[in-house]
Amino acid sequence: MLPLRVGIAGLGTVGGAVLRRLTGDAAAIAARTGRPVQVTGVAARDRAKAAPLLGEANWFDDALDLARSPDIDVFVELIGGHEGVARSAVAAAISAGKSVVTANKALLAHHGLELAAAAEAQGVALAFEAAVAGGIPVIKVLREALSGNTIDRVCGILNGTCNYILTRMEAEGLGFAECLAEAQRLGYAEADPSFDIDGFDTAHKLAILASLAFGSAPDLDAIHVEGIRSITSDDLRAADDLGYRVKLLGVAQRTDHGIETRVHPTMVAKTTALAAVHGVTNAVAVNADAVRELTLVGPGAGGDATASAVLGDIADLARGSTVLPFGRPAALLEHAPRAPMQRHEGGYYVRLSVRDRPGSIAAIATRMAAAEISFESIMQRQPVAAPRGAEPGFVPVILITHATSETTIREALDAVEAGGTIAGKPQLIRIERN
Ligand SMILES: NC(=O)c1ccc[n+]([C@@H]2O[C@H](COP(=O)([O-])OP(=O)(O)OC[C@H]3O[C@@H](n4cnc5c(N)ncnc54)[C@H](OP(=O)(O)O)[C@@H]3O)[C@@H](O)[C@H]2O)c1
């Protein structure tokens, strides 16, 4: 049988691992798929760096030339970025009738609909298993395996850097900056970490998951995004005492007001599967009518784990199996109504620095009651040592609210602030009940 001819653009962490596995495990892959897979072309920036990996593959200085080469059947894009050469090479490959495999979440989150429509029109595949949660095969699960379900919610720990930092802060009682520096030393965080810790990486992945779960076009702009910079070790200690852990979650769910998509630090009960996910590991939980609840846990990044997902997509193509990129025709991807964050409903953790004098807490409770917010618990904490920067004469007070709306809690906290019984800004963390 004629081999499936593959061109790989980008030979970094992921591309290098894909090339090594495709060449090193060629016989095993042919045995698993029934068809040999051969790397016929490779493109990256630095030819000298790539030379030891090249084998019999042809070198291309320009990824666009590789994308259009008559010597490849599949173009594997592992360069990254939602514009520039990654976007133009993927578009060129599709126009030239090549199937595309990519790990590029940014490209899919920004241009998924347009690229899916182009691939469909050309009758080629656009496969992106590696774009979300690295080695966890969640795309296939949402797009294919759960086709018999109506999905209500998909949520996950989608960024290993954030989960590593939060895990270390909780385990060691360390501050955010210290744990970020440690993550950078260990290579888990970039020199410029903002894409990860400010929630944007999670938002890109959530845009793709929401699209697959709800049959809507990827809509990055509709996602409410908050990162983990504001989380303190006091919050993690209080969460622990209350039976919770704090995780950066991406959540997409059906609500009465439309599809709600949000990325923010979240308190999850210690009894949930997501609470047990530590370090750089990723997890995705799905709630759907037939399977009820399903959680996938595994490595969310790294060369080999991500290469596993890329190779799975290539193996599908070798078997002749292609699926529409988002599981249904691009023309049927709705522009689903999005629920604004102000309409979000749920419980809240609120940490206030309250003036230590009689009547302060009662005054706060009165203002909250006026907004019809009720409490599951109120805890006044006496810090063993005053937290750095703490105002003298103020004590930390933790409130856990019953379900209320985002608008209501924000307005109530504005009123509390205006009342002069607290110092600084209230800390607010949303609670995910299951
Ligand atoms: N790393 C992970 O764990 C992971 C996990 C999931 C998804 N992803 C996604 O996988 C993709 C690749 O990530 P990575 O971590 O492997 O990145 P990386 O290590 O930075 O590698 C990028 C590669 O692209 C090449 N490149 C850059 N500009 C190019 C251009 N103009 N033309 C041709 N090649 C060019 C680089 O070439 P030189 O080496 O010659 O500079 C390098 O080989 C990204 O979309 C990323 O989001 C990564």
Coordinates of C-alpha atoms and ligand atoms in Angstrom, one line a residue:
M1 CA 0.0 0.0 0.0
L2 CA 1.2 3.5 -0.8
P3 CA 2.5 5.3 2.3
L4 CA 0.7 8.3 3.7
R5 CA 3.2 11.1 3.1
V6 CA 3.5 13.6 5.9
G7 CA 5.1 17.1 5.9
I8 CA 5.9 18.6 9.3
A9 CA 6.3 22.3 9.8
G10 CA 7.9 23.2 13.2
L11 CA 10.4 21.0 14.9
G12 CA 10.3 22.3 18.5
T13 CA 9.0 20.5 21.6
V14 CA 6.0 19.0 19.8
G15 CA 7.3 18.8 16.2
G16 CA 10.6 17.2 17.3
A17 CA 8.7 14.5 19.3
V18 CA 6.3 13.8 16.4
L19 CA 9.2 13.4 14.0
R20 CA 11.2 11.1 16.3
R21 CA 8.1 8.9 17.0
L22 CA 7.0 8.8 13.3
T23 CA 10.5 7.7 12.2
G24 CA 11.4 5.6 15.3
D25 CA 8.1 3.7 15.5
A26 CA 7.3 3.6 11.8
A27 CA 6.8 -0.2 11.7
A28 CA 4.5 -0.2 14.8
I29 CA 2.4 2.7 13.4
A30 CA 2.1 0.9 10.0
A31 CA 1.0 -2.2 11.9
R32 CA -1.6 -0.3 13.9
T33 CA -3.1 1.5 11.0
G34 CA -2.6 -0.9 8.1
R35 CA -0.7 1.7 6.1
P36 CA 2.9 3.0 6.3
V37 CA 3.3 6.6 7.3
Q38 CA 6.4 8.4 5.9
V39 CA 7.7 11.8 6.7
T40 CA 8.6 13.2 3.2
G41 CA 9.2 16.9 4.1
V42 CA 10.1 19.1 7.0
A43 CA 10.2 22.9 7.6
A44 CA 11.5 24.9 10.5
R45 CA 13.5 28.1 10.9
D46 CA 16.9 26.7 11.7
R47 CA 18.1 24.0 9.3
A48 CA 21.3 23.3 11.2
K49 CA 19.3 22.6 14.4
A50 CA 17.0 20.4 12.5
A51 CA 19.7 18.5 10.6
P52 CA 20.1 15.6 13.1
L53 CA 16.4 14.8 12.9
L54 CA 15.9 15.0 9.2
G55 CA 16.5 11.4 8.1
E56 CA 15.3 11.0 4.5
A57 CA 12.8 13.9 4.7
N58 CA 13.3 16.8 2.3
W59 CA 14.1 20.2 3.9
F60 CA 11.9 23.2 3.1
D61 CA 13.1 26.7 4.0
D62 CA 9.5 28.0 3.7
A63 CA 6.6 26.3 5.5
L64 CA 4.3 27.5 2.7
D65 CA 6.3 25.6 0.1
L66 CA 6.0 22.5 2.2
A67 CA 2.2 23.1 2.7
R68 CA 1.8 23.1 -1.1
S69 CA 4.3 20.4 -2.0
P70 CA 3.0 17.7 -4.3
D71 CA 5.1 15.2 -2.2
I72 CA 2.9 15.4 0.9
D73 CA -0.7 14.2 1.6
V74 CA -0.9 15.6 5.1
F75 CA 0.5 18.9 6.4
V76 CA 1.3 18.9 10.1
E77 CA 1.5 22.4 11.5
L78 CA 3.5 22.6 14.8
I79 CA 4.7 26.2 14.6
G80 CA 2.1 28.0 16.7
G81 CA 0.5 31.4 16.7
H82 CA -2.8 32.4 15.2
E83 CA -1.5 34.6 12.5
G84 CA 1.6 34.7 10.3
V85 CA 3.1 31.6 8.8
A86 CA 1.0 29.1 10.8
R87 CA -2.3 30.5 9.5
S88 CA -1.1 31.1 5.9
A89 CA 0.5 27.6 5.7
V90 CA -2.6 25.8 7.0
A91 CA -4.8 27.8 4.6
A92 CA -2.4 27.0 1.7
A93 CA -2.3 23.3 2.5
I94 CA -6.1 23.1 2.6
S95 CA -6.4 25.0 -0.7
A96 CA -3.9 22.6 -2.2
G97 CA -6.1 19.7 -1.1
K98 CA -4.0 18.4 1.8
S99 CA -5.4 17.3 5.1
V100 CA -4.1 19.3 8.0
V101 CA -3.1 18.1 11.5
T102 CA -2.3 20.9 14.1
A103 CA -1.8 21.4 17.8
N104 CA -2.4 25.1 17.5
K105 CA -5.2 26.1 19.9
A106 CA -4.8 29.8 19.1
L107 CA -5.3 29.2 15.4
L108 CA -8.5 27.2 16.0
A109 CA -9.9 29.5 18.6
H110 CA -9.4 32.5 16.3
H111 CA -10.0 31.1 12.9
G112 CA -11.6 27.7 13.5
L113 CA -14.9 28.3 11.7
E114 CA -13.2 29.7 8.5
L115 CA -10.6 26.9 8.4
A116 CA -13.2 24.2 9.0
A117 CA -15.4 25.6 6.2
A118 CA -12.4 25.6 3.9
A119 CA -11.4 22.1 4.8
E120 CA -15.0 20.9 4.3
A121 CA -15.2 22.6 0.9
Q122 CA -12.0 20.9 -0.2
G123 CA -13.0 17.5 1.3
V124 CA -9.9 17.3 3.5
A125 CA -9.5 16.8 7.2
L126 CA -8.6 19.5 9.7
A127 CA -7.6 17.5 12.9
F128 CA -6.6 19.2 16.1
E129 CA -6.7 16.6 18.9
A130 CA -3.5 18.0 20.4
A131 CA -4.8 21.6 20.6
V132 CA -6.6 21.0 23.9
A133 CA -5.2 19.2 27.0
G134 CA -2.2 17.7 25.2
G135 CA -2.3 14.0 25.5
I136 CA -5.9 13.7 26.7
P137 CA -8.1 12.7 23.7
V138 CA -10.9 15.0 24.6
I139 CA -11.6 16.4 21.1
K140 CA -12.5 12.9 19.9
V141 CA -14.7 12.3 23.0
L142 CA -16.7 15.4 22.5
R143 CA -16.9 15.3 18.7
E144 CA -17.5 11.6 18.2
A145 CA -17.9 9.4 21.2
L146 CA -20.5 11.6 22.9
S147 CA -22.6 12.2 19.8
G148 CA -25.5 10.5 21.4
N149 CA -25.6 13.0 24.3
T150 CA -26.9 16.5 24.9
I151 CA -24.0 18.1 26.7
D152 CA -24.9 20.5 29.5
R153 CA -21.5 21.5 30.8
V154 CA -17.8 21.0 30.0
C155 CA -15.2 22.2 32.3
G156 CA -11.6 21.6 32.9
I157 CA -8.2 22.3 34.3
L158 CA -6.6 23.2 31.0
N159 CA -3.4 24.9 32.0
G160 CA -0.7 22.9 33.7
T161 CA 1.3 26.0 34.7
C162 CA -1.6 27.4 36.7
N163 CA -2.4 24.1 38.3
Y164 CA 1.2 23.6 39.2
I165 CA 1.4 27.0 40.9
L166 CA -1.9 26.6 42.8
T167 CA -0.9 23.1 43.9
R168 CA 2.5 24.3 45.2
M169 CA 0.9 27.3 47.0
E170 CA -1.6 25.0 48.7
A171 CA 0.9 22.3 49.6
E172 CA 3.7 24.5 50.9
G173 CA 1.8 27.6 52.0
L174 CA 4.0 29.6 49.6
G175 CA 3.1 32.9 47.8
F176 CA 2.1 33.2 44.2
A177 CA 5.3 35.0 43.1
E178 CA 7.5 32.3 44.7
C179 CA 5.7 29.5 43.1
L180 CA 5.7 31.2 39.7
A181 CA 9.5 31.6 39.9
E182 CA 9.8 27.9 40.8
A183 CA 7.6 27.0 37.8
Q184 CA 9.8 29.1 35.6
R185 CA 13.0 27.4 37.0
L186 CA 11.5 24.0 36.3
G187 CA 10.5 24.9 32.7
Y188 CA 6.7 24.7 33.5
A189 CA 6.2 28.5 32.9
E190 CA 7.5 30.8 30.2
A191 CA 9.8 33.7 30.9
D192 CA 6.7 35.8 30.0
P193 CA 4.0 33.8 31.9
S194 CA 1.1 36.1 31.3
F195 CA -0.5 34.0 28.5
D196 CA -0.8 31.1 31.0
I197 CA -1.4 32.8 34.4
D198 CA -3.8 35.4 33.2
G199 CA -6.1 32.7 31.7
F200 CA -5.7 33.3 28.0
D201 CA -4.3 29.9 27.2
T202 CA -7.2 28.3 29.0
A203 CA -9.6 30.6 27.1
H204 CA -8.3 29.4 23.8
K205 CA -8.8 25.8 24.7
L206 CA -12.3 26.5 26.2
A207 CA -13.3 28.2 23.0
I208 CA -12.7 24.9 21.1
L209 CA -14.3 22.7 23.8
A210 CA -17.4 24.9 23.9
S211 CA -17.7 24.8 20.1
L212 CA -17.6 21.0 20.1
A213 CA -19.9 20.6 23.1
F214 CA -22.6 23.0 21.9
G215 CA -22.3 23.0 18.1
S216 CA -21.4 26.6 18.0
A217 CA -18.6 28.5 16.2
P218 CA -15.5 29.1 18.4
D219 CA -16.1 32.5 20.1
L220 CA -13.1 33.6 22.0
D221 CA -14.4 37.1 22.6
A222 CA -17.5 35.8 24.5
I223 CA -15.3 34.2 27.2
H224 CA -15.0 36.0 30.5
V225 CA -11.3 35.6 31.5
E226 CA -9.6 36.0 34.9
G227 CA -6.2 34.6 35.9
I228 CA -4.7 33.4 39.1
R229 CA -2.5 36.4 40.1
S230 CA -4.8 37.6 42.8
I231 CA -5.0 34.3 44.7
T232 CA -3.1 34.3 48.0
S233 CA -2.0 31.5 50.3
D234 CA -4.7 32.8 52.8
D235 CA -7.3 32.0 50.2
L236 CA -6.0 28.5 49.8
R237 CA -5.8 27.9 53.5
A238 CA -9.4 29.1 54.0
A239 CA -10.5 26.9 51.1
D240 CA -8.8 24.0 52.7
D241 CA -10.6 24.6 56.0
L242 CA -13.9 24.8 54.2
G243 CA -13.4 21.6 52.2
Y244 CA -12.4 23.2 48.9
R245 CA -9.4 23.5 46.6
V246 CA -8.9 26.4 44.2
K247 CA -8.4 25.6 40.6
L248 CA -8.2 27.7 37.4
L249 CA -11.2 26.3 35.5
G250 CA -12.5 26.9 32.0
V251 CA -16.2 26.3 32.2
A252 CA -18.8 26.2 29.3
Q253 CA -22.3 25.5 30.3
R254 CA -25.9 25.8 29.0
T255 CA -27.9 28.3 31.0
D256 CA -31.4 29.9 30.6
H257 CA -29.6 33.0 29.2
G258 CA -27.5 31.2 26.6
I259 CA -24.1 29.5 26.7
E260 CA -21.9 30.7 29.5
T261 CA -18.2 30.6 28.9
R262 CA -15.8 31.7 31.6
V263 CA -12.2 31.2 32.9
H264 CA -11.4 32.1 36.5
P265 CA -10.1 30.7 39.7
T266 CA -12.8 28.5 41.2
M267 CA -13.4 26.8 44.5
V268 CA -14.1 23.1 43.9
A269 CA -15.2 20.7 46.6
K270 CA -12.4 18.3 47.7
T271 CA -14.7 15.4 46.9
T272 CA -14.8 16.2 43.2
A273 CA -12.6 14.6 40.6
L274 CA -11.2 17.9 39.5
A275 CA -10.0 18.7 43.1
A276 CA -7.8 15.6 43.0
V277 CA -5.9 16.9 39.9
H278 CA -2.5 18.2 41.0
G279 CA 0.6 19.7 39.5
V280 CA 0.9 20.1 35.7
T281 CA -1.8 17.5 35.0
N282 CA -4.9 18.5 33.1
A283 CA -8.5 17.3 33.4
V284 CA -11.8 17.7 31.6
A285 CA -15.2 17.0 33.1
V286 CA -18.3 16.6 31.0
N287 CA -21.9 16.6 32.1
A288 CA -24.2 15.1 29.6
D289 CA -27.7 13.6 29.6
A290 CA -26.8 10.0 28.8
V291 CA -23.4 9.5 30.5
R292 CA -24.2 11.9 33.3
E293 CA -20.7 12.7 34.3
L294 CA -17.3 11.8 32.7
T295 CA -13.9 13.0 33.7
L296 CA -10.7 12.6 31.7
V297 CA -7.4 13.2 33.4
G298 CA -3.9 13.1 31.9
P299 CA -0.8 15.0 30.7
G300 CA -1.8 18.4 29.2
A301 CA 1.5 19.3 27.6
G302 CA 5.0 18.1 26.9
G303 CA 6.6 16.8 23.7
D304 CA 5.7 13.1 23.9
A305 CA 2.2 13.5 25.4
T306 CA 1.2 16.1 22.8
A307 CA 2.8 14.1 20.0
S308 CA 0.6 11.2 21.1
A309 CA -2.4 13.3 20.1
V310 CA -0.9 14.4 16.8
L311 CA 0.0 10.8 16.0
G312 CA -3.5 9.7 16.8
D313 CA -4.8 12.2 14.2
I314 CA -2.2 11.1 11.6
A315 CA -3.2 7.5 12.3
D316 CA -6.8 8.3 11.6
L317 CA -5.8 9.7 8.2
A318 CA -3.7 6.6 7.5
R319 CA -6.8 4.5 8.2
G320 CA -8.8 6.7 5.8
S321 CA -11.0 7.9 8.6
T322 CA -11.9 11.6 8.4
V323 CA -14.6 13.5 10.4
L324 CA -15.8 17.1 9.9
P325 CA -13.5 19.3 12.0
F326 CA -16.3 20.2 14.5
G327 CA -18.3 17.1 14.0
R328 CA -21.0 18.8 11.9
P329 CA -21.0 20.9 8.7
A330 CA -19.5 24.3 9.3
A331 CA -22.6 26.0 7.9
L332 CA -24.6 24.4 10.8
L333 CA -22.3 25.8 13.5
E334 CA -24.6 28.2 15.2
H335 CA -23.8 31.6 16.6
A336 CA -25.3 30.5 19.9
P337 CA -26.5 33.2 22.2
R338 CA -23.9 33.8 24.9
A339 CA -24.9 34.4 28.5
P340 CA -23.2 37.6 29.9
M341 CA -21.1 37.1 33.0
Q342 CA -23.3 39.4 35.0
R343 CA -26.0 36.8 34.7
H344 CA -23.8 34.1 36.2
E345 CA -25.4 32.4 39.2
G346 CA -23.6 30.5 41.9
G347 CA -22.1 30.5 45.3
Y348 CA -19.2 32.8 46.2
Y349 CA -16.3 32.9 48.5
V350 CA -15.6 36.4 49.7
R351 CA -12.6 37.4 51.8
L352 CA -12.8 40.8 53.5
S353 CA -10.4 42.6 55.7
V354 CA -12.9 43.9 58.3
R355 CA -12.4 46.7 60.9
D356 CA -12.0 44.8 64.2
R357 CA -14.7 46.5 66.3
P358 CA -18.2 45.5 67.5
G359 CA -20.9 45.8 64.8
S360 CA -18.6 45.6 61.7
I361 CA -19.7 42.1 60.7
A362 CA -23.3 42.9 61.5
A363 CA -23.2 46.0 59.2
I364 CA -21.8 43.8 56.4
A365 CA -24.4 41.1 56.9
T366 CA -27.2 43.8 56.8
R367 CA -25.9 45.2 53.5
M368 CA -25.8 41.7 52.1
A369 CA -29.2 40.8 53.4
A370 CA -30.6 43.9 51.7
A371 CA -29.4 42.4 48.5
E372 CA -31.0 39.1 49.5
I373 CA -27.7 37.3 49.7
S374 CA -27.7 34.6 52.3
F375 CA -24.7 32.8 53.8
E376 CA -23.7 29.2 54.1
S377 CA -20.9 30.2 56.5
I378 CA -19.2 33.2 58.0
M379 CA -15.7 32.7 59.4
Q380 CA -13.6 35.3 61.3
R381 CA -10.0 34.3 61.1
Q382 CA -7.3 35.4 63.4
P383 CA -4.2 35.1 61.4
V384 CA -1.3 33.5 63.3
A385 CA 0.8 36.4 61.9
A386 CA -0.7 39.4 60.2
P387 CA -0.5 38.8 56.5
R388 CA 2.0 41.1 54.7
G389 CA 0.5 44.4 54.0
A390 CA -2.4 43.8 56.4
E391 CA -4.0 46.9 57.9
P392 CA -3.6 47.0 61.7
G393 CA -7.0 46.9 63.4
F394 CA -8.5 44.8 60.6
V395 CA -9.2 41.0 60.6
P396 CA -9.9 38.6 57.8
V397 CA -13.5 37.5 57.4
I398 CA -14.5 34.8 55.0
L399 CA -18.1 34.6 53.7
I400 CA -19.5 31.7 51.8
T401 CA -22.7 32.7 50.0
H402 CA -25.6 30.6 48.8
A403 CA -26.3 30.9 45.1
T404 CA -26.7 34.5 43.9
S405 CA -26.0 36.4 40.7
E406 CA -22.8 38.0 39.7
T407 CA -24.5 41.4 39.5
T408 CA -26.0 41.1 42.9
I409 CA -22.8 40.1 44.7
R410 CA -20.8 42.8 43.0
E411 CA -23.3 45.5 43.8
A412 CA -23.5 44.3 47.4
L413 CA -19.7 44.3 47.8
D414 CA -19.6 47.8 46.3
A415 CA -22.0 48.9 49.0
V416 CA -19.9 47.2 51.7
E417 CA -16.8 48.9 50.4
A418 CA -18.6 52.3 50.4
G419 CA -19.7 51.6 54.1
G420 CA -16.1 52.0 55.3
T421 CA -16.0 48.8 57.4
I422 CA -13.4 47.1 55.3
A423 CA -9.9 47.8 54.1
G424 CA -8.8 47.2 50.5
K425 CA -10.7 45.3 47.8
P426 CA -12.8 42.3 48.6
Q427 CA -11.4 39.0 47.3
L428 CA -14.1 37.1 45.4
I429 CA -13.8 33.5 44.2
R430 CA -16.7 31.7 42.5
I431 CA -17.7 28.3 43.8
E432 CA -18.5 25.4 41.4
R433 CA -20.9 23.1 43.2
N434 CA -20.1 19.9 41.4
Ligands
LIG1 N1 4.7 22.4 24.0 C1 3.6 21.8 24.4 O1 3.6 21.1 25.4 C2 2.3 22.0 23.6 C3 1.2 21.3 24.0 C4 0.0 21.4 23.3 C5 0.0 22.2 22.1 N2 1.2 22.8 21.8 C6 1.1 23.6 20.5 O2 2.0 23.1 19.6 C7 2.5 24.1 18.8 C8 4.1 24.0 18.8 O3 4.5 24.2 20.1 P1 6.0 23.9 20.6 O4 5.9 24.0 22.1 O5 6.5 22.7 20.0 O6 6.7 25.2 20.1 P2 8.3 25.4 19.9 O7 9.1 24.5 20.7 O8 8.5 26.9 20.1 O9 8.6 25.1 18.4 C9 8.1 25.9 17.3 C10 8.8 25.4 16.1 O10 8.3 26.2 15.0 C11 9.4 26.6 14.2 N3 9.1 27.9 13.6 C12 8.9 29.1 14.1 N4 8.7 30.0 13.2 C13 8.7 29.4 12.0 C14 8.5 29.8 10.7 N5 8.3 31.0 10.4 N6 8.7 28.8 9.7 C15 8.9 27.5 10.0 N7 9.1 27.1 11.3 C16 9.0 28.0 12.3 C17 10.6 26.8 15.2 O11 11.7 26.7 14.4 P3 13.2 26.9 15.0 O12 13.4 25.8 16.0 O13 14.1 26.7 13.9 O14 13.2 28.2 15.6 C18 10.3 25.5 16.1 O15 10.9 24.4 15.5 C19 1.9 25.4 19.3 O16 0.8 25.7 18.5 C20 1.5 25.1 20.7 O17 0.5 25.9 21.2 C21 2.3 22.7 22.5

